[in-house]
PDB file of C-alpha atoms and ligand atoms in Angstrom:
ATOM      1  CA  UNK A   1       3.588  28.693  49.460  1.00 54.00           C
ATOM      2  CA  UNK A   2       1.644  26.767  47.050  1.00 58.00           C
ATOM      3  CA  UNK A   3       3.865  25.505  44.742  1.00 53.00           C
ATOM      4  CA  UNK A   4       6.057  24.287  47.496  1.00 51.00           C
ATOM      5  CA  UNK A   5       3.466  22.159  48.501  1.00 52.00           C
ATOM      6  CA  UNK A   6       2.987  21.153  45.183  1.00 51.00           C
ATOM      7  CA  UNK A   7       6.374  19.861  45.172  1.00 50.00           C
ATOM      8  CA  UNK A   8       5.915  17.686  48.780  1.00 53.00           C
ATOM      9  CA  UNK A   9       3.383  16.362  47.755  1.00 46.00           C
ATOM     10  CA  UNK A  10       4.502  14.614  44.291  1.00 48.00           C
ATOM     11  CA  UNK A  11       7.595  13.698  46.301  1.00 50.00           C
ATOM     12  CA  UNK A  12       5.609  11.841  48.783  1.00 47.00           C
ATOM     13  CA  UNK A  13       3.555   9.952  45.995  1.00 46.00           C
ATOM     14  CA  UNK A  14       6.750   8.967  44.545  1.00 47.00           C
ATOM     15  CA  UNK A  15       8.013   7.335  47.849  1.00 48.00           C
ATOM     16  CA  UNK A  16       4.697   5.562  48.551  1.00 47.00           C
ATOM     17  CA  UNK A  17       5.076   4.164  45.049  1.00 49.00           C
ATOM     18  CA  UNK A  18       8.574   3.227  45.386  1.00 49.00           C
ATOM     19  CA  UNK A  19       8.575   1.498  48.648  1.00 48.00           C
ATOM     20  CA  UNK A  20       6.762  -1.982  47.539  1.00 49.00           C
ATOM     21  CA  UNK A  21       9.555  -1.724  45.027  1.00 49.00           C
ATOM     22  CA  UNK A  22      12.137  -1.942  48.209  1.00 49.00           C
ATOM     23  CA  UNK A  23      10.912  -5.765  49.052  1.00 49.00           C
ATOM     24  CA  UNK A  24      12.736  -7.064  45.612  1.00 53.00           C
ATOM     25  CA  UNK A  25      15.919  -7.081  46.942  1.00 57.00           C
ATOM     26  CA  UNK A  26      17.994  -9.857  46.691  1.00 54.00           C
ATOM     27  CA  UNK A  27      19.045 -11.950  43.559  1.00 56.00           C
ATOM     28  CA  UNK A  28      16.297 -13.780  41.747  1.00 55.00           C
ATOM     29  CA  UNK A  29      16.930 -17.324  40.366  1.00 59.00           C
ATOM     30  CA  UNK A  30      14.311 -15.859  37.545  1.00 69.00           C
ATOM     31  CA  UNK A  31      17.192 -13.541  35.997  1.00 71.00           C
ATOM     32  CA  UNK A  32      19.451 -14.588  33.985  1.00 76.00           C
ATOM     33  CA  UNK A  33      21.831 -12.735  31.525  1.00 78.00           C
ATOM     34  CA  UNK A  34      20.573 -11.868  28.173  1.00 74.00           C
ATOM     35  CA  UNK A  35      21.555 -13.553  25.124  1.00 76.00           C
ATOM     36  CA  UNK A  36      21.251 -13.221  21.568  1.00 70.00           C
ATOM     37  CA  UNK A  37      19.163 -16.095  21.491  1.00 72.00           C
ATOM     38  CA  UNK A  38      16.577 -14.677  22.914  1.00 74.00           C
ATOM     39  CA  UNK A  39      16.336 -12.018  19.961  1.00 72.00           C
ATOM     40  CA  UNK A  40      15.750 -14.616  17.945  1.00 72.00           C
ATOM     41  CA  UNK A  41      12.273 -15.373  15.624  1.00 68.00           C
ATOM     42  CA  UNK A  42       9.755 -18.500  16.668  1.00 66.00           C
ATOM     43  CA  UNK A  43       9.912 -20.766  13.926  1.00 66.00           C
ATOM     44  CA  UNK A  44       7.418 -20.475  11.722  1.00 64.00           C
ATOM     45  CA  UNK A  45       3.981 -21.710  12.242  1.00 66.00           C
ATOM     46  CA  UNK A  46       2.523 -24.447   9.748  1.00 67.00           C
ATOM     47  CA  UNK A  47       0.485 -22.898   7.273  1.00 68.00           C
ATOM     48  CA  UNK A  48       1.835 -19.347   8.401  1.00 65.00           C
ATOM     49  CA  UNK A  49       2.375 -17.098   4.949  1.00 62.00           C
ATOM     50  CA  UNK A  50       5.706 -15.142   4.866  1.00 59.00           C
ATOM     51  CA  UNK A  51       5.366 -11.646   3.448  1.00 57.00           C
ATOM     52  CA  UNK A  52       7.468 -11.634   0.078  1.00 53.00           C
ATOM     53  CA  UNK A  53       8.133  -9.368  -2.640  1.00 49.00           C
ATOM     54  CA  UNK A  54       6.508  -9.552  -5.988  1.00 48.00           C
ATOM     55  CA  UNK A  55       8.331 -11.214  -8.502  1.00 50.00           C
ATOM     56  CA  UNK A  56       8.495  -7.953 -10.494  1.00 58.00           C
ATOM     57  CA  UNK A  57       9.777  -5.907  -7.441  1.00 67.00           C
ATOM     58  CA  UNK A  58       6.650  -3.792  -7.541  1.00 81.00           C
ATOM     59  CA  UNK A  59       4.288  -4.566  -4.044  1.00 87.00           C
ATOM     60  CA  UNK A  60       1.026  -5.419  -5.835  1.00 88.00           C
ATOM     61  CA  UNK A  61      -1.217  -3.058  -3.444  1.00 92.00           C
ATOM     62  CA  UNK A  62       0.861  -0.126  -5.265  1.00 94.00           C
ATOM     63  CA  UNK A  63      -0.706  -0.757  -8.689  1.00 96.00           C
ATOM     64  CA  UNK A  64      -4.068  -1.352  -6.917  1.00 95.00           C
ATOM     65  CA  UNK A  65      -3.352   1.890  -5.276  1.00 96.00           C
ATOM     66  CA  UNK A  66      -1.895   4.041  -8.485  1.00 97.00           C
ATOM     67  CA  UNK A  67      -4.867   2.198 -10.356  1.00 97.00           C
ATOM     68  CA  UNK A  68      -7.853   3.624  -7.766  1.00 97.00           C
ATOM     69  CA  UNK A  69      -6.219   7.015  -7.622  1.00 96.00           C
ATOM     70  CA  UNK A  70      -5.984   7.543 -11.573  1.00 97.00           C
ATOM     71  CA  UNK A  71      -7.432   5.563 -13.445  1.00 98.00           C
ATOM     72  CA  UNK A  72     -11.056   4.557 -11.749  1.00 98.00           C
ATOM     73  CA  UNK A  73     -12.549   7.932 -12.217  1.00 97.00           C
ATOM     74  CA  UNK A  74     -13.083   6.835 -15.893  1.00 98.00           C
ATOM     75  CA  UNK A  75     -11.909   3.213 -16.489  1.00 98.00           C
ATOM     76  CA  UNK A  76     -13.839   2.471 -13.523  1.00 98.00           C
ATOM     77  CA  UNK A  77     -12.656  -0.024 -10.791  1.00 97.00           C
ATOM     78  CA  UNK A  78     -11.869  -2.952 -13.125  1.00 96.00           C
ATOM     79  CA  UNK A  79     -11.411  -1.357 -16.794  1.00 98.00           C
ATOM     80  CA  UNK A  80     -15.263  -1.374 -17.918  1.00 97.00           C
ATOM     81  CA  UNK A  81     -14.944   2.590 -18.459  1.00 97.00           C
ATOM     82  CA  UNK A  82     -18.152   2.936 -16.043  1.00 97.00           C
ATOM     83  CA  UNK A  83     -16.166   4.961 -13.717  1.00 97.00           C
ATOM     84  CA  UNK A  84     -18.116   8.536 -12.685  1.00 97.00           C
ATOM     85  CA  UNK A  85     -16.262  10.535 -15.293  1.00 97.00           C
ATOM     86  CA  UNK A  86     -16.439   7.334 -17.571  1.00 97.00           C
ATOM     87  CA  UNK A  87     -19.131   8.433 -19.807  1.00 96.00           C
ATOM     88  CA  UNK A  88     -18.280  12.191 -19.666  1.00 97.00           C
ATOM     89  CA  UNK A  89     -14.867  11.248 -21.073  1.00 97.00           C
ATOM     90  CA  UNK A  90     -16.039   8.209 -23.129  1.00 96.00           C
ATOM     91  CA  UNK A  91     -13.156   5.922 -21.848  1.00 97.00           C
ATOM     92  CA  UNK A  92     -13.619   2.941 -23.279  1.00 97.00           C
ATOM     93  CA  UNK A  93     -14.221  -0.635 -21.667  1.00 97.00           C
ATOM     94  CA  UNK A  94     -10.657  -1.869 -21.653  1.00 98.00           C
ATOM     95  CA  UNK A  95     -11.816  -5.644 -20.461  1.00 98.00           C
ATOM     96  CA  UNK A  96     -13.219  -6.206 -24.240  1.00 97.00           C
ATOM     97  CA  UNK A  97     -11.955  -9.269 -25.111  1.00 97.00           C
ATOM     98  CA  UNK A  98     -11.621  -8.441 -28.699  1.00 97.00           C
ATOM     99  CA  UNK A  99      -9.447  -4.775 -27.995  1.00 96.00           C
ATOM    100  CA  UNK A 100      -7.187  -7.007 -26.056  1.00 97.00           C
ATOM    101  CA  UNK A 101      -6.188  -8.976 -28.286  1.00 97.00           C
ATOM    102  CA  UNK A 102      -5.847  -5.977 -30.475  1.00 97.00           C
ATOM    103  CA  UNK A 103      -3.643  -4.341 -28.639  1.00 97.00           C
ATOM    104  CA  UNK A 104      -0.142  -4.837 -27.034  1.00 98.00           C
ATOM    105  CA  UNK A 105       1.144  -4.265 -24.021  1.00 97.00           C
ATOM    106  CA  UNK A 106       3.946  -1.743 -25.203  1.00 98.00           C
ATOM    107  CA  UNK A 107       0.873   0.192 -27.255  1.00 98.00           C
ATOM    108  CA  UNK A 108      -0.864   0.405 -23.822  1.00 98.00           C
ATOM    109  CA  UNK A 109       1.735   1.704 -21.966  1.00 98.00           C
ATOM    110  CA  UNK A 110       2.542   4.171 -24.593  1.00 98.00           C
ATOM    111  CA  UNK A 111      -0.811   5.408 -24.031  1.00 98.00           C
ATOM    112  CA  UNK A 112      -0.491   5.647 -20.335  1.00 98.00           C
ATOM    113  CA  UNK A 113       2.399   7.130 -20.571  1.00 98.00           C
ATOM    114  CA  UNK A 114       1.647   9.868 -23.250  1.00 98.00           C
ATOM    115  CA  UNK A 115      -2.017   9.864 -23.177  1.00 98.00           C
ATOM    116  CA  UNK A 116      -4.475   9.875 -26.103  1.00 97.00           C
ATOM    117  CA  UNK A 117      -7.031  12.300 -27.079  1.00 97.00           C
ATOM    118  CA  UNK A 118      -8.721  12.800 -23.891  1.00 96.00           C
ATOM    119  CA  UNK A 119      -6.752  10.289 -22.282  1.00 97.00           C
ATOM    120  CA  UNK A 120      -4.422  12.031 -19.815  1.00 97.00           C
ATOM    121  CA  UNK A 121      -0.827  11.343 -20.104  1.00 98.00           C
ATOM    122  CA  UNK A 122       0.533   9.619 -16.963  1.00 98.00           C
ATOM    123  CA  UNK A 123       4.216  10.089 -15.700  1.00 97.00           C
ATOM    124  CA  UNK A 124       4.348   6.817 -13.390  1.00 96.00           C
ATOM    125  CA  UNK A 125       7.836   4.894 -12.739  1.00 95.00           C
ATOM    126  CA  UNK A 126       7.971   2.314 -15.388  1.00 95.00           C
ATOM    127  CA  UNK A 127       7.624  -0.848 -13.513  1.00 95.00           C
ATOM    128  CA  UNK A 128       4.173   0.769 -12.292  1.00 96.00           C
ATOM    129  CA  UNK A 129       2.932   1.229 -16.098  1.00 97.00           C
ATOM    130  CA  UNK A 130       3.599  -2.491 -16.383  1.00 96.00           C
ATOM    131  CA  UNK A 131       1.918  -3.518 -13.427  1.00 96.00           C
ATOM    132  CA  UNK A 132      -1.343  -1.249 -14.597  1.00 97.00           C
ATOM    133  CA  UNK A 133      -1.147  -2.948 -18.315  1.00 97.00           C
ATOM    134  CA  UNK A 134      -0.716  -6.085 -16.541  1.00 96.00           C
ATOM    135  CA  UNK A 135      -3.786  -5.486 -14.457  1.00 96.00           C
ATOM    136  CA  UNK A 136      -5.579  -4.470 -17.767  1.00 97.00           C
ATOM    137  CA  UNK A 137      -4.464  -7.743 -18.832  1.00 97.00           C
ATOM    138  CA  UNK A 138      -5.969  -9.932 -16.177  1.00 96.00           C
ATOM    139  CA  UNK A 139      -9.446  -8.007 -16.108  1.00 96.00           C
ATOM    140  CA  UNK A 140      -9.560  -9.555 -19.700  1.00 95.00           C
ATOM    141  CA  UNK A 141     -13.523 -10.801 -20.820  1.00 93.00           C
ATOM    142  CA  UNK A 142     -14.881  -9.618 -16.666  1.00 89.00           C
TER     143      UNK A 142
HETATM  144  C1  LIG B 201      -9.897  11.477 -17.692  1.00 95.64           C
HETATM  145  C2  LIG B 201     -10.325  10.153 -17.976  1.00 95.64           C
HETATM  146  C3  LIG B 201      -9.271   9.053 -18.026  1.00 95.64           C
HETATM  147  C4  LIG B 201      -8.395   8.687 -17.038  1.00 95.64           C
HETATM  148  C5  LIG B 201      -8.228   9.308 -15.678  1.00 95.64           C
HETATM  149  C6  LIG B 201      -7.659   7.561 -17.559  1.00 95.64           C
HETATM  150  N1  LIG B 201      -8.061   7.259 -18.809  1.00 95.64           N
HETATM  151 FE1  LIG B 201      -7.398   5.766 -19.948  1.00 95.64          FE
HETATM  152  N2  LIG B 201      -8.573   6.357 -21.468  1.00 95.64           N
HETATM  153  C7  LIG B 201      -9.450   7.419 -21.434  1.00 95.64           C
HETATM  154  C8  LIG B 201     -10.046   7.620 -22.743  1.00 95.64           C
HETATM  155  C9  LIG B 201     -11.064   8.681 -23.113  1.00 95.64           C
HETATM  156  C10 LIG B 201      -9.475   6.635 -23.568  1.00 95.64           C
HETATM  157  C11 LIG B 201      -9.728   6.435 -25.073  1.00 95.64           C
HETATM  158  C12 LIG B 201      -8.599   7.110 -25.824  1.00 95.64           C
HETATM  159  C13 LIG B 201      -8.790   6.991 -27.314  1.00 95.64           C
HETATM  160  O1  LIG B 201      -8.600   5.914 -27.846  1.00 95.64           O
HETATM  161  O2  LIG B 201      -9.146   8.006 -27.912  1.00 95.64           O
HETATM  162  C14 LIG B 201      -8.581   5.854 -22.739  1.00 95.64           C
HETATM  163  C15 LIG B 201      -7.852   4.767 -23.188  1.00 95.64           C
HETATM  164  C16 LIG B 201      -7.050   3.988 -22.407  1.00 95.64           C
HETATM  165  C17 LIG B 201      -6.371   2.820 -22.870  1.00 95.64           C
HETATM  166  C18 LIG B 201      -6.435   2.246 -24.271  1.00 95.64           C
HETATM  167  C19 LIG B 201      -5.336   2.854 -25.046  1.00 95.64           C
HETATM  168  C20 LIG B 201      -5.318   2.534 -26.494  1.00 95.64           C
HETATM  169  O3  LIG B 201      -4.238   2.723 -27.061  1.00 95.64           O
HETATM  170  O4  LIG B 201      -6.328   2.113 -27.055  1.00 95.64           O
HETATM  171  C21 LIG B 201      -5.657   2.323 -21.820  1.00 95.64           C
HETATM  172  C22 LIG B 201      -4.768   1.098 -21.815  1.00 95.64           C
HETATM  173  C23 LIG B 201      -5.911   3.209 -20.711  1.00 95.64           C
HETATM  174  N3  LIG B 201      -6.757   4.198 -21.107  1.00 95.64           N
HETATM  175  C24 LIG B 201      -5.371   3.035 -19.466  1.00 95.64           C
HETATM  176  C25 LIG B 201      -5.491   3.957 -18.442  1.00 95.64           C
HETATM  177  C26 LIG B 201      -4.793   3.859 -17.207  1.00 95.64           C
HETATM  178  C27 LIG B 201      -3.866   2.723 -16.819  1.00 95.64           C
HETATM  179  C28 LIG B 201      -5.149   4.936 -16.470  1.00 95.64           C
HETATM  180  C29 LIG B 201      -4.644   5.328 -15.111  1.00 95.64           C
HETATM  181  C30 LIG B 201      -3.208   5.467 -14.963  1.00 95.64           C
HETATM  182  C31 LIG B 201      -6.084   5.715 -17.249  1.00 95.64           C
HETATM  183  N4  LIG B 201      -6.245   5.086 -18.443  1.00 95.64           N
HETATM  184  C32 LIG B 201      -6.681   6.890 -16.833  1.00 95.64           C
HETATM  185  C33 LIG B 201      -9.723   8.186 -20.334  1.00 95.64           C
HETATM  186  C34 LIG B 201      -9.041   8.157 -19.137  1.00 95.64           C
END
């Protein structure tokens, strides 16, 4: 008989839980019909920033991202080649001013792309190579 009792007894918490529920009745001047107004967004707040897409399509935390997971162990985390594998690989500081302007973007991303010597070869969608050569870029002389 046990689980039978079981049973009365969750039915009995259910009614005890139910019955406040019983005083609502009647129509509330609180309710209304929904509308789609109400779906719609507060107007902005002054100063609030809108989320937008980068002007190359690419979300800038990606190239962050696809930089930290590949390229940091030996460029390190800006480009100065002092990541751990750095000096086992000798990767080279890639924020020398004077390589920069040395080199252009298209040769970087070739290299990226293909690799060099012990540089690995990378197959990243293309608008992530630029964003990483573009990153290069703006560590330029750091
Ligand atoms: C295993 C270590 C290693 C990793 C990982 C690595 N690199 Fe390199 N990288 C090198 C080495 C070594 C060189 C020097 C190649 C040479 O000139 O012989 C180099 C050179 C470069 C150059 C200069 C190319 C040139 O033509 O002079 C760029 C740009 C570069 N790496 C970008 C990247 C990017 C972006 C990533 C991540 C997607 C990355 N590297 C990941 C080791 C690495």
């Amino acid at each position: 008989m046990r689980p039978l009792r079981q049973v009365r007894g969750g039915f009995a918490a259910f009614v005890v839980f139910a019955t406040p529920l019983a005083g609502c009745d009647g129509p509330s001047a609180e309710v209304r019909e929904w509308s789609p107004g109400d779906h719609d967004q507060p107007p902005a707040a002054a100063g609030q920033v809108t989320a937008k897409p980068a002007t190359d399509g690419v979300d800038p935390s990606i190239i962050d991202l696809a930089w930290r997971r590949n390229c940091t162990p030996c460029h390190g985390p800006i480009g100065r080649g002092d990541g751990p594998q750095g000096p086992m690989y000798r990767a080279p500081d890639l924020t020398q001013p004077d390589w920069q302007a040395n080199i252009t973007d298209e040769e970087m991303a070739k290299t990226i792309r293909k690799g060099k010597n012990k540089m690995p070869a990378f197959d990243l969608p293309d608008q992530v190579v630029q964003g990483l050569v573009q990153r290069i870029r703006s560590a330029r002389g750091k």
